[in-house]
PDB file of C-alpha atoms in Angstrom:
ATOM      1  CA  GLU A   1       0.000   0.000   0.000  1.00  0.00           C
ATOM      2  CA  VAL A   2       1.346   3.401  -0.986  1.00  0.00           C
ATOM      3  CA  GLN A   3       1.820   5.658   2.011  1.00  0.00           C
ATOM      4  CA  LEU A   4       3.034   9.235   2.125  1.00  0.00           C
ATOM      5  CA  VAL A   5       3.498  10.833   5.522  1.00  0.00           C
ATOM      6  CA  GLU A   6       4.305  14.535   5.729  1.00  0.00           C
ATOM      7  CA  SER A   7       5.865  16.223   8.729  1.00  0.00           C
ATOM      8  CA  GLY A   8       7.589  19.426   9.720  1.00  0.00           C
ATOM      9  CA  GLY A   9       4.707  21.884   9.595  1.00  0.00           C
ATOM     10  CA  GLY A  10       3.971  24.388  12.327  1.00  0.00           C
ATOM     11  CA  LEU A  11       3.646  28.035  13.265  1.00  0.00           C
ATOM     12  CA  VAL A  12       6.443  30.249  11.947  1.00  0.00           C
ATOM     13  CA  GLN A  13       6.985  33.998  11.815  1.00  0.00           C
ATOM     14  CA  PRO A  14       7.065  35.857   8.505  1.00  0.00           C
ATOM     15  CA  GLY A  15      10.528  35.871   6.975  1.00  0.00           C
ATOM     16  CA  ARG A  16      11.611  32.701   8.728  1.00  0.00           C
ATOM     17  CA  SER A  17      12.313  29.249   7.311  1.00  0.00           C
ATOM     18  CA  LEU A  18      10.803  25.791   7.651  1.00  0.00           C
ATOM     19  CA  LYS A  19      11.626  22.394   6.171  1.00  0.00           C
ATOM     20  CA  LEU A  20       8.945  19.852   5.354  1.00  0.00           C
ATOM     21  CA  SER A  21       9.539  16.131   4.923  1.00  0.00           C
ATOM     22  CA  CYS A  22       7.511  13.369   3.294  1.00  0.00           C
ATOM     23  CA  LEU A  23       8.356   9.760   4.095  1.00  0.00           C
ATOM     24  CA  ALA A  24       7.247   7.336   1.386  1.00  0.00           C
ATOM     25  CA  SER A  25       6.559   3.629   1.618  1.00  0.00           C
ATOM     26  CA  GLY A  26       4.783   0.893  -0.292  1.00  0.00           C
ATOM     27  CA  PHE A  27       6.471   1.576  -3.629  1.00  0.00           C
ATOM     28  CA  THR A  28       9.939   1.988  -5.121  1.00  0.00           C
ATOM     29  CA  PHE A  29      10.456   5.653  -4.278  1.00  0.00           C
ATOM     30  CA  SER A  30      13.431   6.117  -6.600  1.00  0.00           C
ATOM     31  CA  ASN A  31      11.272   5.263  -9.625  1.00  0.00           C
ATOM     32  CA  TYR A  32       8.751   8.085  -9.293  1.00  0.00           C
ATOM     33  CA  GLY A  33       8.588  11.816  -9.653  1.00  0.00           C
ATOM     34  CA  MET A  34       7.238  13.573  -6.598  1.00  0.00           C
ATOM     35  CA  ASN A  35       5.389  16.784  -5.931  1.00  0.00           C
ATOM     36  CA  TRP A  36       4.309  19.307  -3.322  1.00  0.00           C
ATOM     37  CA  ILE A  37       0.835  20.796  -3.560  1.00  0.00           C
ATOM     38  CA  ARG A  38      -0.732  23.195  -1.090  1.00  0.00           C
ATOM     39  CA  GLN A  39      -4.196  24.272  -0.081  1.00  0.00           C
ATOM     40  CA  ALA A  40      -4.828  27.489   1.815  1.00  0.00           C
ATOM     41  CA  PRO A  41      -7.633  27.261   4.396  1.00  0.00           C
ATOM     42  CA  GLY A  42     -10.982  27.045   2.633  1.00  0.00           C
ATOM     43  CA  LYS A  43      -9.369  27.468  -0.784  1.00  0.00           C
ATOM     44  CA  GLY A  44      -8.471  25.371  -3.814  1.00  0.00           C
ATOM     45  CA  LEU A  45      -5.394  23.403  -4.731  1.00  0.00           C
ATOM     46  CA  GLU A  46      -2.132  25.009  -5.843  1.00  0.00           C
ATOM     47  CA  TRP A  47       0.767  23.052  -7.288  1.00  0.00           C
ATOM     48  CA  VAL A  48       4.041  24.142  -5.625  1.00  0.00           C
ATOM     49  CA  ALA A  49       6.941  22.081  -6.967  1.00  0.00           C
ATOM     50  CA  SER A  50       7.911  18.857  -8.742  1.00  0.00           C
ATOM     51  CA  ILE A  51      11.072  16.764  -8.818  1.00  0.00           C
ATOM     52  CA  SER A  52      11.874  13.875 -11.132  1.00  0.00           C
ATOM     53  CA  SER A  53      12.914  10.457  -9.884  1.00  0.00           C
ATOM     54  CA  SER A  54      16.649  11.171 -10.103  1.00  0.00           C
ATOM     55  CA  SER A  55      16.374  14.880  -9.274  1.00  0.00           C
ATOM     56  CA  SER A  56      17.387  15.763 -12.827  1.00  0.00           C
ATOM     57  CA  TYR A  57      14.296  17.870 -13.461  1.00  0.00           C
ATOM     58  CA  ILE A  58      12.873  20.339 -10.970  1.00  0.00           C
ATOM     59  CA  TYR A  59      10.021  22.801 -11.464  1.00  0.00           C
ATOM     60  CA  TYR A  60       8.496  25.478  -9.249  1.00  0.00           C
ATOM     61  CA  ALA A  61       5.419  27.642  -9.223  1.00  0.00           C
ATOM     62  CA  ASP A  62       6.254  31.301  -9.761  1.00  0.00           C
ATOM     63  CA  THR A  63       4.791  32.094  -6.339  1.00  0.00           C
ATOM     64  CA  VAL A  64       7.572  30.144  -4.584  1.00  0.00           C
ATOM     65  CA  LYS A  65      10.465  30.263  -7.067  1.00  0.00           C
ATOM     66  CA  GLY A  66      13.630  31.523  -5.412  1.00  0.00           C
ATOM     67  CA  ARG A  67      12.242  30.923  -1.905  1.00  0.00           C
ATOM     68  CA  PHE A  68      11.413  27.198  -1.824  1.00  0.00           C
ATOM     69  CA  THR A  69      13.669  24.265  -2.700  1.00  0.00           C
ATOM     70  CA  ILE A  70      12.405  20.761  -3.414  1.00  0.00           C
ATOM     71  CA  SER A  71      14.787  17.857  -2.948  1.00  0.00           C
ATOM     72  CA  ARG A  72      14.787  14.148  -2.285  1.00  0.00           C
ATOM     73  CA  ASP A  73      16.894  11.430  -0.712  1.00  0.00           C
ATOM     74  CA  ASN A  74      16.176   8.171  -2.485  1.00  0.00           C
ATOM     75  CA  ALA A  75      18.187   6.177   0.054  1.00  0.00           C
ATOM     76  CA  LYS A  76      15.870   7.432   2.789  1.00  0.00           C
ATOM     77  CA  ASN A  77      12.646   7.334   0.712  1.00  0.00           C
ATOM     78  CA  THR A  78      12.091  10.938   1.672  1.00  0.00           C
ATOM     79  CA  LEU A  79      10.983  14.076  -0.151  1.00  0.00           C
ATOM     80  CA  TYR A  80      11.746  17.531   1.228  1.00  0.00           C
ATOM     81  CA  LEU A  81      10.581  21.104   0.822  1.00  0.00           C
ATOM     82  CA  GLN A  82      12.858  23.782   2.221  1.00  0.00           C
ATOM     83  CA  MET A  83      10.876  26.986   2.599  1.00  0.00           C
ATOM     84  CA  THR A  84      12.581  30.326   3.241  1.00  0.00           C
ATOM     85  CA  SER A  85      11.416  33.944   3.437  1.00  0.00           C
ATOM     86  CA  LEU A  86       7.977  32.713   4.394  1.00  0.00           C
ATOM     87  CA  ARG A  87       4.990  35.011   3.900  1.00  0.00           C
ATOM     88  CA  SER A  88       1.495  35.011   5.309  1.00  0.00           C
ATOM     89  CA  GLU A  89       0.198  33.866   1.920  1.00  0.00           C
ATOM     90  CA  ASP A  90       2.240  30.659   2.278  1.00  0.00           C
ATOM     91  CA  THR A  91      -0.132  29.570   5.054  1.00  0.00           C
ATOM     92  CA  ALA A  92      -1.625  26.306   3.852  1.00  0.00           C
ATOM     93  CA  LEU A  93      -1.897  22.582   4.218  1.00  0.00           C
ATOM     94  CA  TYR A  94       1.036  21.146   2.288  1.00  0.00           C
ATOM     95  CA  TYR A  95       0.521  17.801   0.578  1.00  0.00           C
ATOM     96  CA  CYS A  96       3.143  15.466  -0.763  1.00  0.00           C
ATOM     97  CA  ALA A  97       1.960  13.577  -3.857  1.00  0.00           C
ATOM     98  CA  ARG A  98       3.366  10.865  -6.081  1.00  0.00           C
ATOM     99  CA  ARG A  99       2.932  11.272  -9.801  1.00  0.00           C
ATOM    100  CA  GLY A 100       1.142   8.783 -12.011  1.00  0.00           C
ATOM    101  CA  MET A 101       2.342   7.728 -15.460  1.00  0.00           C
ATOM    102  CA  ALA A 102       2.276  11.395 -16.405  1.00  0.00           C
ATOM    103  CA  HIS A 103       2.036  14.643 -14.457  1.00  0.00           C
ATOM    104  CA  TRP A 104      -1.036  13.883 -12.455  1.00  0.00           C
ATOM    105  CA  PHE A 105      -1.126  13.089  -8.758  1.00  0.00           C
ATOM    106  CA  ALA A 106      -1.941   9.453  -8.145  1.00  0.00           C
ATOM    107  CA  TYR A 107      -1.347   9.304  -4.381  1.00  0.00           C
ATOM    108  CA  TRP A 108      -1.504  11.989  -1.709  1.00  0.00           C
ATOM    109  CA  GLY A 109      -0.371  12.228   1.865  1.00  0.00           C
ATOM    110  CA  GLN A 110      -2.545  13.574   4.661  1.00  0.00           C
ATOM    111  CA  GLY A 111      -0.823  16.969   4.609  1.00  0.00           C
ATOM    112  CA  THR A 112       1.101  19.056   7.098  1.00  0.00           C
ATOM    113  CA  LEU A 113      -0.138  22.500   8.131  1.00  0.00           C
ATOM    114  CA  VAL A 114       2.114  25.525   7.804  1.00  0.00           C
ATOM    115  CA  THR A 115       0.939  28.736   9.462  1.00  0.00           C
ATOM    116  CA  VAL A 116       2.925  31.904   8.840  1.00  0.00           C
ATOM    117  CA  SER A 117       1.996  34.528  11.385  1.00  0.00           C
ATOM    118  CA  SER A 118       3.622  36.889  13.848  1.00  0.00           C
TER     119      SER A 118
ATOM    120  CA  ASP B   1       0.474  29.525 -17.962  1.00  0.00           C
ATOM    121  CA  ILE B   2      -2.589  27.414 -18.788  1.00  0.00           C
ATOM    122  CA  GLN B   3      -5.697  28.671 -17.021  1.00  0.00           C
ATOM    123  CA  MET B   4      -8.337  26.121 -16.058  1.00  0.00           C
ATOM    124  CA  THR B   5     -11.851  27.539 -15.797  1.00  0.00           C
ATOM    125  CA  GLN B   6     -14.089  25.154 -13.890  1.00  0.00           C
ATOM    126  CA  SER B   7     -17.884  25.357 -13.677  1.00  0.00           C
ATOM    127  CA  PRO B   8     -20.157  25.458 -11.860  1.00  0.00           C
ATOM    128  CA  ALA B   9     -18.615  26.609  -8.592  1.00  0.00           C
ATOM    129  CA  SER B  10     -21.305  24.723  -6.718  1.00  0.00           C
ATOM    130  CA  LEU B  11     -24.292  22.554  -7.399  1.00  0.00           C
ATOM    131  CA  SER B  12     -26.739  20.403  -5.552  1.00  0.00           C
ATOM    132  CA  ALA B  13     -28.147  17.154  -6.837  1.00  0.00           C
ATOM    133  CA  SER B  14     -30.724  14.634  -5.731  1.00  0.00           C
ATOM    134  CA  LEU B  15     -29.784  11.038  -5.086  1.00  0.00           C
ATOM    135  CA  GLY B  16     -29.725   9.142  -8.361  1.00  0.00           C
ATOM    136  CA  GLU B  17     -29.400  12.293 -10.449  1.00  0.00           C
ATOM    137  CA  THR B  18     -26.739  12.605 -13.129  1.00  0.00           C
ATOM    138  CA  VAL B  19     -24.422  15.596 -12.731  1.00  0.00           C
ATOM    139  CA  SER B  20     -21.729  17.140 -14.896  1.00  0.00           C
ATOM    140  CA  ILE B  21     -18.819  19.402 -14.099  1.00  0.00           C
ATOM    141  CA  GLU B  22     -16.838  21.159 -16.801  1.00  0.00           C
ATOM    142  CA  CYS B  23     -13.329  22.494 -17.219  1.00  0.00           C
ATOM    143  CA  LEU B  24     -12.182  24.799 -19.965  1.00  0.00           C
ATOM    144  CA  ALA B  25      -8.470  25.131 -20.624  1.00  0.00           C
ATOM    145  CA  SER B  26      -7.032  28.373 -21.986  1.00  0.00           C
ATOM    146  CA  GLU B  27      -5.228  26.362 -24.646  1.00  0.00           C
ATOM    147  CA  GLY B  28      -5.312  22.819 -25.981  1.00  0.00           C
ATOM    148  CA  ILE B  29      -4.047  20.231 -23.509  1.00  0.00           C
ATOM    149  CA  SER B  30      -4.240  17.032 -25.593  1.00  0.00           C
ATOM    150  CA  ASN B  31      -6.368  15.107 -23.088  1.00  0.00           C
ATOM    151  CA  ASP B  32      -3.766  15.651 -20.348  1.00  0.00           C
ATOM    152  CA  LEU B  33      -6.418  16.264 -17.745  1.00  0.00           C
ATOM    153  CA  ALA B  34      -7.136  14.719 -14.372  1.00  0.00           C
ATOM    154  CA  TRP B  35     -10.086  14.955 -11.991  1.00  0.00           C
ATOM    155  CA  TYR B  36      -9.864  14.742  -8.199  1.00  0.00           C
ATOM    156  CA  GLN B  37     -12.422  14.314  -5.447  1.00  0.00           C
ATOM    157  CA  GLN B  38     -11.839  15.842  -2.037  1.00  0.00           C
ATOM    158  CA  LYS B  39     -14.181  14.967   0.796  1.00  0.00           C
ATOM    159  CA  SER B  40     -14.449  17.249   3.789  1.00  0.00           C
ATOM    160  CA  GLY B  41     -11.302  17.131   5.907  1.00  0.00           C
ATOM    161  CA  LYS B  42      -9.608  14.597   3.664  1.00  0.00           C
ATOM    162  CA  SER B  43      -6.845  14.584   1.067  1.00  0.00           C
ATOM    163  CA  PRO B  44      -7.771  14.747  -2.624  1.00  0.00           C
ATOM    164  CA  GLN B  45      -8.126  11.453  -4.456  1.00  0.00           C
ATOM    165  CA  LEU B  46      -7.526  10.832  -8.148  1.00  0.00           C
ATOM    166  CA  LEU B  47     -10.698   9.839 -10.009  1.00  0.00           C
ATOM    167  CA  ILE B  48      -9.875  10.220 -13.693  1.00  0.00           C
ATOM    168  CA  TYR B  49      -6.621  10.692 -15.608  1.00  0.00           C
ATOM    169  CA  ALA B  50      -5.851  11.238 -19.284  1.00  0.00           C
ATOM    170  CA  ALA B  51      -9.302  12.846 -19.540  1.00  0.00           C
ATOM    171  CA  SER B  52     -11.268   9.586 -19.545  1.00  0.00           C
ATOM    172  CA  ARG B  53      -9.360   6.808 -17.798  1.00  0.00           C
ATOM    173  CA  LEU B  54     -10.787   5.650 -14.502  1.00  0.00           C
ATOM    174  CA  GLN B  55      -8.324   5.275 -11.641  1.00  0.00           C
ATOM    175  CA  ASP B  56      -8.303   1.807 -10.069  1.00  0.00           C
ATOM    176  CA  GLY B  57     -10.999   1.411  -7.437  1.00  0.00           C
ATOM    177  CA  VAL B  58     -13.115   4.349  -8.585  1.00  0.00           C
ATOM    178  CA  PRO B  59     -16.791   3.479  -9.124  1.00  0.00           C
ATOM    179  CA  SER B  60     -17.898   3.198 -12.736  1.00  0.00           C
ATOM    180  CA  ARG B  61     -20.579   5.872 -12.236  1.00  0.00           C
ATOM    181  CA  PHE B  62     -17.727   8.360 -12.633  1.00  0.00           C
ATOM    182  CA  SER B  63     -16.661   9.102 -16.194  1.00  0.00           C
ATOM    183  CA  GLY B  64     -14.608  11.713 -17.987  1.00  0.00           C
ATOM    184  CA  SER B  65     -14.735  13.023 -21.511  1.00  0.00           C
ATOM    185  CA  GLY B  66     -13.594  15.857 -23.698  1.00  0.00           C
ATOM    186  CA  SER B  67     -10.861  16.962 -26.027  1.00  0.00           C
ATOM    187  CA  GLY B  68      -8.891  20.020 -27.007  1.00  0.00           C
ATOM    188  CA  THR B  69      -9.797  22.672 -24.462  1.00  0.00           C
ATOM    189  CA  ARG B  70     -13.132  21.335 -23.102  1.00  0.00           C
ATOM    190  CA  TYR B  71     -13.436  18.517 -20.589  1.00  0.00           C
ATOM    191  CA  SER B  72     -16.132  17.214 -18.315  1.00  0.00           C
ATOM    192  CA  LEU B  73     -16.665  14.891 -15.388  1.00  0.00           C
ATOM    193  CA  LYS B  74     -19.970  13.051 -15.157  1.00  0.00           C
ATOM    194  CA  ILE B  75     -21.449  11.250 -12.186  1.00  0.00           C
ATOM    195  CA  SER B  76     -24.211   8.922 -13.350  1.00  0.00           C
ATOM    196  CA  GLY B  77     -26.467   8.472 -10.385  1.00  0.00           C
ATOM    197  CA  MET B  78     -25.496  10.664  -7.444  1.00  0.00           C
ATOM    198  CA  GLN B  79     -24.749   8.754  -4.240  1.00  0.00           C
ATOM    199  CA  PRO B  80     -24.466  10.153  -0.698  1.00  0.00           C
ATOM    200  CA  GLU B  81     -20.735   9.472  -0.639  1.00  0.00           C
ATOM    201  CA  ASP B  82     -20.250  11.645  -3.734  1.00  0.00           C
ATOM    202  CA  GLU B  83     -20.826  14.824  -1.750  1.00  0.00           C
ATOM    203  CA  ALA B  84     -17.413  16.482  -2.031  1.00  0.00           C
ATOM    204  CA  ASP B  85     -15.319  19.092  -3.777  1.00  0.00           C
ATOM    205  CA  TYR B  86     -14.096  18.250  -7.272  1.00  0.00           C
ATOM    206  CA  PHE B  87     -11.059  19.707  -9.027  1.00  0.00           C
ATOM    207  CA  CYS B  88      -9.686  19.389 -12.526  1.00  0.00           C
ATOM    208  CA  GLN B  89      -5.947  19.646 -13.254  1.00  0.00           C
ATOM    209  CA  GLN B  90      -4.023  19.966 -16.485  1.00  0.00           C
ATOM    210  CA  SER B  91      -0.953  17.761 -16.710  1.00  0.00           C
ATOM    211  CA  TYR B  92       0.065  18.997 -20.166  1.00  0.00           C
ATOM    212  CA  LYS B  93       2.833  21.363 -19.164  1.00  0.00           C
ATOM    213  CA  TYR B  94       4.388  23.241 -16.295  1.00  0.00           C
ATOM    214  CA  PRO B  95       3.290  25.072 -14.304  1.00  0.00           C
ATOM    215  CA  LEU B  96       0.689  22.434 -13.488  1.00  0.00           C
ATOM    216  CA  THR B  97      -2.620  24.148 -12.802  1.00  0.00           C
ATOM    217  CA  PHE B  98      -5.922  23.284 -11.181  1.00  0.00           C
ATOM    218  CA  GLY B  99      -9.450  24.456 -11.707  1.00  0.00           C
ATOM    219  CA  SER B 100     -10.973  26.464  -8.879  1.00  0.00           C
ATOM    220  CA  GLY B 101     -13.183  23.582  -7.778  1.00  0.00           C
ATOM    221  CA  THR B 102     -16.834  22.562  -7.668  1.00  0.00           C
ATOM    222  CA  LYS B 103     -18.669  21.947  -4.420  1.00  0.00           C
ATOM    223  CA  LEU B 104     -21.209  19.155  -4.950  1.00  0.00           C
ATOM    224  CA  GLU B 105     -23.922  18.749  -2.353  1.00  0.00           C
ATOM    225  CA  ILE B 106     -26.946  16.538  -1.974  1.00  0.00           C
ATOM    226  CA  LYS B 107     -30.260  18.295  -2.487  1.00  0.00           C
TER     227      LYS B 107
END
């Protein structure tokens, strides 16, 4: 069974940093591209970043480019999102998601909540 | 960026009724479209990918269709467990983008 478990969320002040993790199990992690998607409270879904299986290809939404860094450690079956210069508009539930055969999101974690507030 | 215009924003349906949700892409996306269901307090779940292919385990009352820039999700026979938010997503090119969502409620 595919499982994705996010962690690392919390309350952080504007301008500070936070690192999210997503531990994967139930599939060969090194074979799949991975993604971060977020959802602000009561709002829709926003794609944040994607990384290919070997980290060769990385993409970001314009809203986070230059502030967030997606990475992965295939030996640890873990996906990361390093977030810096956080803003109030980054407040959201952050989901880790595994891609399908193409760039859709076949499996989702339960999410980790990031709240940016002073 | 490809904009995904989803409609309606909300709708209510009676049990057994057939409902449709539409997504219009700002440019052609070659059937690279997925649909997700999100129940209250839960993570989204993939229903349909490649515009019309049913994800494993998804009931056959769900179906997807469309081409070019226009796509739709149909639920043939509304069930209580179908009350949820639904989102479309284009997987054609980066940045990946979602529709704004449709809230489906039981009448």
